[in-house]
PDB file of C-alpha atoms in Angstrom:
ATOM      1  CA  UNK A  30      -0.078   0.091   0.010  1.00  0.00           C
ATOM      2  CA  UNK A  31       3.107   2.345   0.661  1.00  0.00           C
ATOM      3  CA  UNK A  32       4.429   1.746  -2.477  1.00  0.00           C
ATOM      4  CA  UNK A  33       1.099   2.511  -4.261  1.00  0.00           C
ATOM      5  CA  UNK A  34       0.849   5.663  -2.481  1.00  0.00           C
ATOM      6  CA  UNK A  35       4.374   7.350  -3.118  1.00  0.00           C
ATOM      7  CA  UNK A  36       4.038   6.249  -6.957  1.00  0.00           C
ATOM      8  CA  UNK A  37       0.583   8.279  -6.691  1.00  0.00           C
ATOM      9  CA  UNK A  38       2.479  11.050  -5.475  1.00  0.00           C
ATOM     10  CA  UNK A  39       4.914  11.190  -7.945  1.00  0.00           C
ATOM     11  CA  UNK A  40       2.611  11.102 -10.855  1.00  0.00           C
ATOM     12  CA  UNK A  41       0.708  13.715  -9.091  1.00  0.00           C
ATOM     13  CA  UNK A  42       3.933  16.133  -9.075  1.00  0.00           C
ATOM     14  CA  UNK A  43       4.320  15.332 -12.683  1.00  0.00           C
ATOM     15  CA  UNK A  44       0.601  15.821 -13.457  1.00  0.00           C
ATOM     16  CA  UNK A  45       1.003  19.369 -11.337  1.00  0.00           C
ATOM     17  CA  UNK A  46       4.237  20.655 -13.390  1.00  0.00           C
ATOM     18  CA  UNK A  47       2.605  19.740 -16.425  1.00  0.00           C
ATOM     19  CA  UNK A  48      -0.701  21.695 -15.897  1.00  0.00           C
ATOM     20  CA  UNK A  49       1.468  24.998 -14.368  1.00  0.00           C
ATOM     21  CA  UNK A  50       3.603  24.890 -17.136  1.00  0.00           C
ATOM     22  CA  UNK A  51       0.657  25.065 -19.485  1.00  0.00           C
ATOM     23  CA  UNK A  52      -0.722  27.844 -17.671  1.00  0.00           C
ATOM     24  CA  UNK A  53       2.216  30.054 -17.541  1.00  0.00           C
ATOM     25  CA  UNK A  54       2.658  29.217 -21.287  1.00  0.00           C
ATOM     26  CA  UNK A  55      -0.809  30.160 -21.898  1.00  0.00           C
ATOM     27  CA  UNK A  56      -0.406  33.573 -19.787  1.00  0.00           C
ATOM     28  CA  UNK A  57       3.136  34.062 -21.882  1.00  0.00           C
ATOM     29  CA  UNK A  58       0.979  33.713 -25.152  1.00  0.00           C
ATOM     30  CA  UNK A  59      -1.763  35.920 -23.848  1.00  0.00           C
ATOM     31  CA  UNK A  60       1.048  38.814 -22.705  1.00  0.00           C
ATOM     32  CA  UNK A  61       2.473  38.461 -26.242  1.00  0.00           C
ATOM     33  CA  UNK A  62      -0.989  38.915 -28.065  1.00  0.00           C
ATOM     34  CA  UNK A  63      -1.760  41.780 -25.491  1.00  0.00           C
ATOM     35  CA  UNK A  64       1.559  43.517 -26.271  1.00  0.00           C
ATOM     36  CA  UNK A  65       1.077  43.152 -29.910  1.00  0.00           C
ATOM     37  CA  UNK A  66      -2.482  44.670 -29.630  1.00  0.00           C
ATOM     38  CA  UNK A  67      -1.340  47.538 -27.486  1.00  0.00           C
ATOM     39  CA  UNK A  68       1.288  49.201 -29.830  1.00  0.00           C
ATOM     40  CA  UNK A  69       0.591  52.856 -30.340  1.00  0.00           C
ATOM     41  CA  UNK A  70      -1.324  53.757 -33.588  1.00  0.00           C
ATOM     42  CA  UNK A  71      -0.786  56.414 -35.922  1.00  0.00           C
ATOM     43  CA  UNK A  72      -4.126  58.396 -34.970  1.00  0.00           C
ATOM     44  CA  UNK A  73      -3.951  57.628 -31.338  1.00  0.00           C
ATOM     45  CA  UNK A  74      -3.837  60.545 -28.857  1.00  0.00           C
ATOM     46  CA  UNK A  75      -0.603  61.039 -26.533  1.00  0.00           C
ATOM     47  CA  UNK A  76      -2.058  60.283 -23.367  1.00  0.00           C
ATOM     48  CA  UNK A  77      -3.354  56.562 -24.801  1.00  0.00           C
ATOM     49  CA  UNK A  78       0.280  55.987 -25.971  1.00  0.00           C
ATOM     50  CA  UNK A  79       1.514  56.657 -22.544  1.00  0.00           C
ATOM     51  CA  UNK A  80      -1.329  54.330 -20.859  1.00  0.00           C
ATOM     52  CA  UNK A  81      -0.541  51.545 -23.464  1.00  0.00           C
ATOM     53  CA  UNK A  82       3.075  51.736 -22.457  1.00  0.00           C
ATOM     54  CA  UNK A  83       2.463  51.520 -18.751  1.00  0.00           C
ATOM     55  CA  UNK A  84       0.435  48.242 -19.400  1.00  0.00           C
ATOM     56  CA  UNK A  85       2.815  46.871 -21.848  1.00  0.00           C
ATOM     57  CA  UNK A  86       5.600  47.377 -18.946  1.00  0.00           C
ATOM     58  CA  UNK A  87       3.146  45.858 -16.299  1.00  0.00           C
ATOM     59  CA  UNK A  88       2.590  42.865 -18.774  1.00  0.00           C
ATOM     60  CA  UNK A  89       6.586  42.738 -19.317  1.00  0.00           C
ATOM     61  CA  UNK A  90       7.317  42.214 -15.823  1.00  0.00           C
ATOM     62  CA  UNK A  91       4.450  39.604 -15.203  1.00  0.00           C
ATOM     63  CA  UNK A  92       5.746  37.591 -18.383  1.00  0.00           C
ATOM     64  CA  UNK A  93       9.253  37.481 -16.788  1.00  0.00           C
ATOM     65  CA  UNK A  94       7.626  36.575 -13.239  1.00  0.00           C
ATOM     66  CA  UNK A  95       5.892  33.649 -14.796  1.00  0.00           C
ATOM     67  CA  UNK A  96       8.839  32.765 -16.786  1.00  0.00           C
ATOM     68  CA  UNK A  97      10.871  32.717 -13.707  1.00  0.00           C
ATOM     69  CA  UNK A  98       8.304  30.667 -11.902  1.00  0.00           C
ATOM     70  CA  UNK A  99       8.344  28.214 -15.084  1.00  0.00           C
ATOM     71  CA  UNK A 100      11.870  27.884 -14.850  1.00  0.00           C
ATOM     72  CA  UNK A 101      12.175  27.045 -11.202  1.00  0.00           C
ATOM     73  CA  UNK A 102       9.343  24.326 -11.615  1.00  0.00           C
ATOM     74  CA  UNK A 103      11.184  22.721 -14.509  1.00  0.00           C
ATOM     75  CA  UNK A 104      14.518  22.694 -12.403  1.00  0.00           C
ATOM     76  CA  UNK A 105      12.465  21.109  -9.354  1.00  0.00           C
ATOM     77  CA  UNK A 106      10.845  18.607 -12.019  1.00  0.00           C
ATOM     78  CA  UNK A 107      14.413  17.907 -13.244  1.00  0.00           C
ATOM     79  CA  UNK A 108      15.343  17.612  -9.848  1.00  0.00           C
ATOM     80  CA  UNK A 109      12.194  15.129  -9.128  1.00  0.00           C
ATOM     81  CA  UNK A 110      13.004  13.317 -12.195  1.00  0.00           C
ATOM     82  CA  UNK A 111      16.705  12.418 -11.210  1.00  0.00           C
ATOM     83  CA  UNK A 112      17.792   9.125  -9.936  1.00  0.00           C
ATOM     84  CA  UNK A 113      20.566  10.120  -7.894  1.00  0.00           C
ATOM     85  CA  UNK A 114      17.884  11.852  -5.398  1.00  0.00           C
ATOM     86  CA  UNK A 115      18.330  10.111  -1.937  1.00  0.00           C
ATOM     87  CA  UNK A 116      14.856  10.346  -1.490  1.00  0.00           C
ATOM     88  CA  UNK A 117      13.880   8.526  -4.200  1.00  0.00           C
ATOM     89  CA  UNK A 118      16.485   5.745  -4.014  1.00  0.00           C
ATOM     90  CA  UNK A 119      14.484   3.470  -1.796  1.00  0.00           C
ATOM     91  CA  UNK A 120      11.686   4.019  -3.786  1.00  0.00           C
ATOM     92  CA  UNK A 121      13.550   3.275  -7.317  1.00  0.00           C
ATOM     93  CA  UNK A 122      14.603  -0.020  -5.398  1.00  0.00           C
ATOM     94  CA  UNK A 123      11.642  -1.138  -4.710  1.00  0.00           C
ATOM     95  CA  UNK A 124      10.160  -0.201  -8.136  1.00  0.00           C
ATOM     96  CA  UNK A 125      13.143  -2.736  -9.306  1.00  0.00           C
ATOM     97  CA  UNK A 126      12.329  -5.450  -6.807  1.00  0.00           C
ATOM     98  CA  UNK A 127       8.725  -4.920  -7.773  1.00  0.00           C
ATOM     99  CA  UNK A 128       9.788  -5.537 -11.566  1.00  0.00           C
ATOM    100  CA  UNK A 129      11.955  -8.230 -10.777  1.00  0.00           C
ATOM    101  CA  UNK A 130       9.254 -10.350  -8.817  1.00  0.00           C
ATOM    102  CA  UNK A 131       6.587  -9.477 -11.361  1.00  0.00           C
ATOM    103  CA  UNK A 132       9.111 -10.649 -14.178  1.00  0.00           C
ATOM    104  CA  UNK A 133       9.644 -14.079 -11.986  1.00  0.00           C
ATOM    105  CA  UNK A 134       5.990 -14.669 -11.558  1.00  0.00           C
ATOM    106  CA  UNK A 135       5.020 -13.859 -15.131  1.00  0.00           C
ATOM    107  CA  UNK A 136       8.178 -16.713 -15.677  1.00  0.00           C
ATOM    108  CA  UNK A 137       6.802 -18.715 -13.187  1.00  0.00           C
ATOM    109  CA  UNK A 138       3.470 -18.378 -14.288  1.00  0.00           C
ATOM    110  CA  UNK A 139       4.802 -19.197 -18.055  1.00  0.00           C
ATOM    111  CA  UNK A 140       6.455 -22.480 -16.837  1.00  0.00           C
ATOM    112  CA  UNK A 141       3.331 -23.461 -15.404  1.00  0.00           C
ATOM    113  CA  UNK A 142       1.225 -22.668 -18.163  1.00  0.00           C
ATOM    114  CA  UNK A 143       3.691 -24.712 -20.357  1.00  0.00           C
ATOM    115  CA  UNK A 144       4.165 -27.496 -17.918  1.00  0.00           C
ATOM    116  CA  UNK A 145      -0.125 -27.141 -17.924  1.00  0.00           C
ATOM    117  CA  UNK A 146      -0.049 -27.460 -21.492  1.00  0.00           C
ATOM    118  CA  UNK A 147       2.115 -30.429 -21.693  1.00  0.00           C
ATOM    119  CA  UNK A 148       0.593 -32.397 -18.713  1.00  0.00           C
ATOM    120  CA  UNK A 149      -2.515 -31.822 -21.026  1.00  0.00           C
ATOM    121  CA  UNK A 150      -1.073 -32.884 -24.005  1.00  0.00           C
ATOM    122  CA  UNK A 151       0.206 -36.010 -22.706  1.00  0.00           C
ATOM    123  CA  UNK A 152      -3.189 -36.517 -21.181  1.00  0.00           C
ATOM    124  CA  UNK A 153      -5.001 -36.348 -23.996  1.00  0.00           C
ATOM    125  CA  UNK A 154      -2.385 -38.762 -25.959  1.00  0.00           C
ATOM    126  CA  UNK A 155      -2.878 -41.367 -22.763  1.00  0.00           C
ATOM    127  CA  UNK A 156      -6.547 -40.630 -23.318  1.00  0.00           C
ATOM    128  CA  UNK A 157      -6.408 -41.340 -27.331  1.00  0.00           C
ATOM    129  CA  UNK A 158      -4.243 -44.580 -26.481  1.00  0.00           C
ATOM    130  CA  UNK A 159      -6.691 -45.741 -24.226  1.00  0.00           C
ATOM    131  CA  UNK A 160      -9.590 -45.018 -26.042  1.00  0.00           C
ATOM    132  CA  UNK A 161      -7.803 -47.113 -28.977  1.00  0.00           C
ATOM    133  CA  UNK A 162      -7.209 -49.902 -26.549  1.00  0.00           C
ATOM    134  CA  UNK A 163     -10.541 -49.747 -25.543  1.00  0.00           C
ATOM    135  CA  UNK A 164     -12.044 -50.030 -28.860  1.00  0.00           C
ATOM    136  CA  UNK A 165      -9.943 -52.846 -29.875  1.00  0.00           C
ATOM    137  CA  UNK A 166     -11.082 -54.683 -26.825  1.00  0.00           C
ATOM    138  CA  UNK A 167     -14.444 -53.777 -27.721  1.00  0.00           C
ATOM    139  CA  UNK A 168     -13.950 -55.245 -31.355  1.00  0.00           C
ATOM    140  CA  UNK A 169     -12.344 -58.499 -29.954  1.00  0.00           C
ATOM    141  CA  UNK A 170     -15.246 -58.767 -27.640  1.00  0.00           C
ATOM    142  CA  UNK A 171     -17.288 -58.244 -30.685  1.00  0.00           C
ATOM    143  CA  UNK A 172     -15.657 -61.092 -32.559  1.00  0.00           C
ATOM    144  CA  UNK A 173     -16.020 -63.459 -29.479  1.00  0.00           C
ATOM    145  CA  UNK A 174     -19.257 -62.712 -29.266  1.00  0.00           C
ATOM    146  CA  UNK A 175     -19.825 -63.592 -32.799  1.00  0.00           C
ATOM    147  CA  UNK A 176     -17.892 -66.565 -32.820  1.00  0.00           C
ATOM    148  CA  UNK A 177     -20.089 -67.915 -29.488  1.00  0.00           C
ATOM    149  CA  UNK A 178     -23.231 -66.804 -31.377  1.00  0.00           C
ATOM    150  CA  UNK A 179     -21.773 -69.241 -34.270  1.00  0.00           C
ATOM    151  CA  UNK A 180     -20.892 -71.879 -32.145  1.00  0.00           C
ATOM    152  CA  UNK A 181     -24.695 -71.584 -30.003  1.00  0.00           C
ATOM    153  CA  UNK A 182     -26.318 -71.903 -33.252  1.00  0.00           C
ATOM    154  CA  UNK A 183     -24.329 -74.618 -34.631  1.00  0.00           C
ATOM    155  CA  UNK A 184     -24.710 -76.565 -31.176  1.00  0.00           C
ATOM    156  CA  UNK A 185     -28.408 -75.951 -31.164  1.00  0.00           C
ATOM    157  CA  UNK A 186     -28.823 -77.247 -34.628  1.00  0.00           C
ATOM    158  CA  UNK A 187     -26.857 -80.002 -33.574  1.00  0.00           C
ATOM    159  CA  UNK A 188     -28.791 -80.308 -30.610  1.00  0.00           C
ATOM    160  CA  UNK A 189     -32.057 -80.271 -32.884  1.00  0.00           C
ATOM    161  CA  UNK A 190     -30.488 -82.816 -35.063  1.00  0.00           C
ATOM    162  CA  UNK A 191     -30.132 -85.381 -31.987  1.00  0.00           C
ATOM    163  CA  UNK A 192     -33.231 -84.766 -30.929  1.00  0.00           C
ATOM    164  CA  UNK A 193     -34.557 -85.583 -34.421  1.00  0.00           C
ATOM    165  CA  UNK A 194     -32.337 -88.542 -34.513  1.00  0.00           C
ATOM    166  CA  UNK A 195     -33.211 -89.902 -31.031  1.00  0.00           C
ATOM    167  CA  UNK A 196     -36.666 -89.482 -31.874  1.00  0.00           C
ATOM    168  CA  UNK A 197     -35.577 -91.820 -35.000  1.00  0.00           C
ATOM    169  CA  UNK A 198     -34.205 -94.157 -32.854  1.00  0.00           C
ATOM    170  CA  UNK A 199     -37.226 -94.252 -30.279  1.00  0.00           C
ATOM    171  CA  UNK A 200     -39.139 -95.277 -33.035  1.00  0.00           C
ATOM    172  CA  UNK A 201     -36.705 -97.621 -34.754  1.00  0.00           C
ATOM    173  CA  UNK A 202     -36.258 -99.292 -30.944  1.00  0.00           C
ATOM    174  CA  UNK A 203     -40.367 -99.671 -30.557  1.00  0.00           C
ATOM    175  CA  UNK A 204     -40.610-101.382 -33.941  1.00  0.00           C
ATOM    176  CA  UNK A 205     -37.467-103.387 -33.413  1.00  0.00           C
ATOM    177  CA  UNK A 206     -39.236-104.281 -29.716  1.00  0.00           C
ATOM    178  CA  UNK A 207     -42.072-105.208 -31.497  1.00  0.00           C
ATOM    179  CA  UNK A 208     -40.303-107.371 -34.051  1.00  0.00           C
ATOM    180  CA  UNK A 209     -38.356-109.149 -31.095  1.00  0.00           C
ATOM    181  CA  UNK A 210     -41.665-110.248 -29.507  1.00  0.00           C
ATOM    182  CA  UNK A 211     -42.320-113.399 -30.529  1.00  0.00           C
ATOM    183  CA  UNK A 212     -45.660-115.127 -29.573  1.00  0.00           C
ATOM    184  CA  UNK A 213     -45.601-118.538 -28.943  1.00  0.00           C
ATOM    185  CA  UNK A 214     -48.819-120.675 -28.270  1.00  0.00           C
ATOM    186  CA  UNK A 215     -47.784-123.700 -26.276  1.00  0.00           C
ATOM    187  CA  UNK A 216     -49.709-127.075 -26.075  1.00  0.00           C
ATOM    188  CA  UNK A 217     -51.382-128.063 -23.068  1.00  0.00           C
ATOM    189  CA  UNK A 218     -49.148-130.012 -20.472  1.00  0.00           C
ATOM    190  CA  UNK A 219     -50.003-133.483 -19.794  1.00  0.00           C
ATOM    191  CA  UNK A 220     -49.146-136.038 -16.809  1.00  0.00           C
ATOM    192  CA  UNK A 221     -46.502-138.219 -17.598  1.00  0.00           C
ATOM    193  CA  UNK A 222     -44.934-141.013 -15.358  1.00  0.00           C
ATOM    194  CA  UNK A 223     -41.381-140.921 -17.547  1.00  0.00           C
ATOM    195  CA  UNK A 224     -38.423-139.807 -15.645  1.00  0.00           C
ATOM    196  CA  UNK A 225     -36.946-136.517 -16.370  1.00  0.00           C
ATOM    197  CA  UNK A 226     -33.629-135.760 -18.679  1.00  0.00           C
ATOM    198  CA  UNK A 227     -32.741-132.319 -17.789  1.00  0.00           C
ATOM    199  CA  UNK A 228     -31.156-129.948 -19.930  1.00  0.00           C
ATOM    200  CA  UNK A 229     -30.639-126.166 -19.516  1.00  0.00           C
ATOM    201  CA  UNK A 230     -30.068-123.818 -22.292  1.00  0.00           C
ATOM    202  CA  UNK A 231     -27.970-120.732 -20.866  1.00  0.00           C
ATOM    203  CA  UNK A 232     -25.312-118.137 -22.692  1.00  0.00           C
ATOM    204  CA  UNK A 233     -26.577-119.423 -26.186  1.00  0.00           C
ATOM    205  CA  UNK A 234     -25.364-122.973 -25.318  1.00  0.00           C
ATOM    206  CA  UNK A 235     -27.056-126.511 -24.800  1.00  0.00           C
ATOM    207  CA  UNK A 236     -25.985-127.929 -21.502  1.00  0.00           C
ATOM    208  CA  UNK A 237     -27.343-131.589 -20.481  1.00  0.00           C
ATOM    209  CA  UNK A 238     -26.952-132.614 -16.700  1.00  0.00           C
ATOM    210  CA  UNK A 239     -25.750-135.841 -17.561  1.00  0.00           C
ATOM    211  CA  UNK A 240     -24.777-137.905 -20.453  1.00  0.00           C
ATOM    212  CA  UNK A 241     -26.216-140.942 -21.796  1.00  0.00           C
ATOM    213  CA  UNK A 242     -24.852-143.033 -18.995  1.00  0.00           C
ATOM    214  CA  UNK A 243     -26.198-141.082 -16.319  1.00  0.00           C
ATOM    215  CA  UNK A 244     -22.983-139.479 -15.501  1.00  0.00           C
ATOM    216  CA  UNK A 245     -22.984-135.771 -14.541  1.00  0.00           C
ATOM    217  CA  UNK A 246     -21.877-133.465 -17.599  1.00  0.00           C
ATOM    218  CA  UNK A 247     -18.619-131.880 -17.671  1.00  0.00           C
ATOM    219  CA  UNK A 248     -20.108-128.620 -19.023  1.00  0.00           C
ATOM    220  CA  UNK A 249     -21.999-128.424 -15.710  1.00  0.00           C
ATOM    221  CA  UNK A 250     -21.018-127.737 -11.871  1.00  0.00           C
ATOM    222  CA  UNK A 251     -23.029-129.752  -9.664  1.00  0.00           C
ATOM    223  CA  UNK A 252     -23.152-128.742  -5.846  1.00  0.00           C
ATOM    224  CA  UNK A 253     -24.588-130.757  -3.903  1.00  0.00           C
ATOM    225  CA  UNK A 254     -25.984-130.199  -0.331  1.00  0.00           C
ATOM    226  CA  UNK A 255     -26.639-132.297   2.622  1.00  0.00           C
ATOM    227  CA  UNK A 256     -30.618-132.874   1.853  1.00  0.00           C
ATOM    228  CA  UNK A 257     -29.374-134.759  -1.367  1.00  0.00           C
ATOM    229  CA  UNK A 258     -30.124-132.019  -3.586  1.00  0.00           C
ATOM    230  CA  UNK A 259     -28.064-130.610  -6.206  1.00  0.00           C
ATOM    231  CA  UNK A 260     -27.380-127.383  -7.854  1.00  0.00           C
ATOM    232  CA  UNK A 261     -26.582-127.148 -11.257  1.00  0.00           C
ATOM    233  CA  UNK A 262     -24.539-124.093 -12.629  1.00  0.00           C
ATOM    234  CA  UNK A 263     -23.570-123.920 -16.367  1.00  0.00           C
ATOM    235  CA  UNK A 264     -20.432-123.102 -17.538  1.00  0.00           C
ATOM    236  CA  UNK A 265     -20.105-120.817 -20.277  1.00  0.00           C
ATOM    237  CA  UNK A 266     -18.045-121.863 -23.338  1.00  0.00           C
ATOM    238  CA  UNK A 267     -18.575-125.197 -21.957  1.00  0.00           C
ATOM    239  CA  UNK A 268     -21.803-126.487 -23.922  1.00  0.00           C
ATOM    240  CA  UNK A 269     -22.782-127.287 -27.325  1.00  0.00           C
ATOM    241  CA  UNK A 270     -23.850-124.730 -29.951  1.00  0.00           C
ATOM    242  CA  UNK A 271     -27.249-125.605 -31.700  1.00  0.00           C
ATOM    243  CA  UNK A 272     -25.898-124.897 -34.912  1.00  0.00           C
ATOM    244  CA  UNK A 273     -22.535-125.690 -34.589  1.00  0.00           C
ATOM    245  CA  UNK A 274     -22.749-129.474 -32.810  1.00  0.00           C
ATOM    246  CA  UNK A 275     -26.027-130.137 -34.653  1.00  0.00           C
ATOM    247  CA  UNK A 276     -24.891-133.599 -35.776  1.00  0.00           C
ATOM    248  CA  UNK A 277     -23.712-133.995 -32.143  1.00  0.00           C
ATOM    249  CA  UNK A 278     -27.022-132.982 -30.877  1.00  0.00           C
ATOM    250  CA  UNK A 279     -28.444-135.395 -33.277  1.00  0.00           C
ATOM    251  CA  UNK A 280     -26.627-138.197 -31.917  1.00  0.00           C
ATOM    252  CA  UNK A 281     -26.574-137.695 -28.398  1.00  0.00           C
ATOM    253  CA  UNK A 282     -30.215-136.472 -27.727  1.00  0.00           C
ATOM    254  CA  UNK A 283     -31.860-139.987 -28.896  1.00  0.00           C
ATOM    255  CA  UNK A 284     -29.291-142.042 -26.497  1.00  0.00           C
ATOM    256  CA  UNK A 285     -30.168-139.257 -23.557  1.00  0.00           C
ATOM    257  CA  UNK A 286     -33.997-140.036 -23.724  1.00  0.00           C
ATOM    258  CA  UNK A 287     -33.617-144.051 -23.752  1.00  0.00           C
ATOM    259  CA  UNK A 288     -35.319-146.183 -20.955  1.00  0.00           C
ATOM    260  CA  UNK A 289     -38.792-144.150 -21.016  1.00  0.00           C
ATOM    261  CA  UNK A 290     -37.261-140.575 -20.442  1.00  0.00           C
ATOM    262  CA  UNK A 291     -38.019-137.272 -21.922  1.00  0.00           C
ATOM    263  CA  UNK A 292     -36.283-133.913 -22.303  1.00  0.00           C
ATOM    264  CA  UNK A 293     -37.192-131.437 -19.390  1.00  0.00           C
ATOM    265  CA  UNK A 294     -35.588-127.951 -21.064  1.00  0.00           C
ATOM    266  CA  UNK A 295     -35.052-125.162 -18.842  1.00  0.00           C
ATOM    267  CA  UNK A 296     -34.524-121.811 -21.052  1.00  0.00           C
ATOM    268  CA  UNK A 297     -32.861-118.535 -19.601  1.00  0.00           C
ATOM    269  CA  UNK A 298     -33.679-115.013 -21.446  1.00  0.00           C
ATOM    270  CA  UNK A 299     -30.230-115.136 -23.058  1.00  0.00           C
ATOM    271  CA  UNK A 300     -30.510-118.263 -25.078  1.00  0.00           C
ATOM    272  CA  UNK A 301     -34.452-118.006 -27.264  1.00  0.00           C
ATOM    273  CA  UNK A 302     -32.198-118.044 -30.238  1.00  0.00           C
ATOM    274  CA  UNK A 303     -30.611-121.067 -29.435  1.00  0.00           C
ATOM    275  CA  UNK A 304     -33.904-122.786 -28.244  1.00  0.00           C
ATOM    276  CA  UNK A 305     -35.203-122.219 -31.670  1.00  0.00           C
ATOM    277  CA  UNK A 306     -32.418-124.088 -33.029  1.00  0.00           C
ATOM    278  CA  UNK A 307     -32.766-126.896 -30.457  1.00  0.00           C
ATOM    279  CA  UNK A 308     -36.556-126.691 -30.887  1.00  0.00           C
ATOM    280  CA  UNK A 309     -36.254-127.832 -34.727  1.00  0.00           C
ATOM    281  CA  UNK A 310     -33.633-130.732 -33.716  1.00  0.00           C
ATOM    282  CA  UNK A 311     -36.134-131.934 -31.469  1.00  0.00           C
ATOM    283  CA  UNK A 312     -39.185-132.006 -34.037  1.00  0.00           C
ATOM    284  CA  UNK A 313     -36.758-133.493 -36.459  1.00  0.00           C
ATOM    285  CA  UNK A 314     -36.067-136.519 -34.314  1.00  0.00           C
ATOM    286  CA  UNK A 315     -39.335-136.518 -33.020  1.00  0.00           C
ATOM    287  CA  UNK A 316     -38.321-136.413 -29.146  1.00  0.00           C
ATOM    288  CA  UNK A 317     -40.851-135.299 -26.202  1.00  0.00           C
ATOM    289  CA  UNK A 318     -39.778-132.294 -24.356  1.00  0.00           C
ATOM    290  CA  UNK A 319     -41.153-130.539 -21.555  1.00  0.00           C
ATOM    291  CA  UNK A 320     -40.398-126.502 -21.224  1.00  0.00           C
ATOM    292  CA  UNK A 321     -39.811-124.185 -18.407  1.00  0.00           C
ATOM    293  CA  UNK A 322     -38.963-120.664 -18.974  1.00  0.00           C
ATOM    294  CA  UNK A 323     -36.431-119.028 -16.032  1.00  0.00           C
ATOM    295  CA  UNK A 324     -35.893-115.636 -14.883  1.00  0.00           C
ATOM    296  CA  UNK A 325     -31.898-114.431 -15.338  1.00  0.00           C
ATOM    297  CA  UNK A 326     -31.339-114.724 -11.927  1.00  0.00           C
ATOM    298  CA  UNK A 327     -32.923-118.225 -11.035  1.00  0.00           C
ATOM    299  CA  UNK A 328     -30.515-121.009  -9.319  1.00  0.00           C
ATOM    300  CA  UNK A 329     -31.705-124.292 -10.459  1.00  0.00           C
ATOM    301  CA  UNK A 330     -31.626-126.909  -7.485  1.00  0.00           C
ATOM    302  CA  UNK A 331     -32.419-130.316  -8.501  1.00  0.00           C
ATOM    303  CA  UNK A 332     -33.580-133.251  -6.119  1.00  0.00           C
ATOM    304  CA  UNK A 333     -35.451-136.538  -5.775  1.00  0.00           C
ATOM    305  CA  UNK A 334     -38.679-134.734  -4.553  1.00  0.00           C
ATOM    306  CA  UNK A 335     -38.503-131.230  -6.854  1.00  0.00           C
ATOM    307  CA  UNK A 336     -40.878-130.464  -9.475  1.00  0.00           C
ATOM    308  CA  UNK A 337     -40.387-130.906 -13.151  1.00  0.00           C
ATOM    309  CA  UNK A 338     -41.812-129.491 -16.413  1.00  0.00           C
ATOM    310  CA  UNK A 339     -44.813-131.746 -17.502  1.00  0.00           C
ATOM    311  CA  UNK A 340     -44.110-132.895 -21.319  1.00  0.00           C
ATOM    312  CA  UNK A 341     -46.297-130.895 -24.263  1.00  0.00           C
TER     313      UNK A 341
END
């Protein structure tokens, strides 16, 4: 605040000096004009000339006084404007310090502006790079989404095709089931006092329990219990094939039923085809037989007092 007051005072003095100089200059100009106008005319009277001379003298004195005052003001102005004035040195130093401070501030502001511009430019470049990267990721995501959509559509088409194929297989399975069902009409059973000659048809093979001499057949395991009963378990691969061993069966079956015996056949579900081939041989040989169908988990136990299928 003090600096501003001193600066304002100096400016006011300068303005005052200028104004005074202008005023005295105007006075001198007016005095000159009056002096020119106050020159004696040929036709005027001597009294008028004397009065005009006196007024001119007065004016000249005033002009000289004004010039002296003007010279003094100008000297004062030059003294005030000199830099080596002791009263002005602190103000001049302060003014120079202020100028340096202002210049430093301007430089700092310029540097800050330049740094801010560089930072803004860097931010813009970083933002542009990030935007480009995000756009690239968006494009990659869109490509992946398109691939996933295509794969989904292909999977849906495969699913529809599999559903159709499954429906066709189910229809085919139903038709196969209908074809595999074989309807049989068994003749009425009749009572007979003949002894049985048991035969097991399992694993697609024929297993006689005994040979023609009444000895246990090698393809069947006989497990006897304490009560005299015997559990028969046919061994897979040890029996006779109705097609492959047809000649052996033609020779063996008639000898098996000698002495008033008849065939008692126990058929398991896995050997219906083998039973059909065996039945052809039985009809060909004209043998008497009884038939019993067993479930796949049934265990056959034979004894003296056991039941037997009646002849058909």
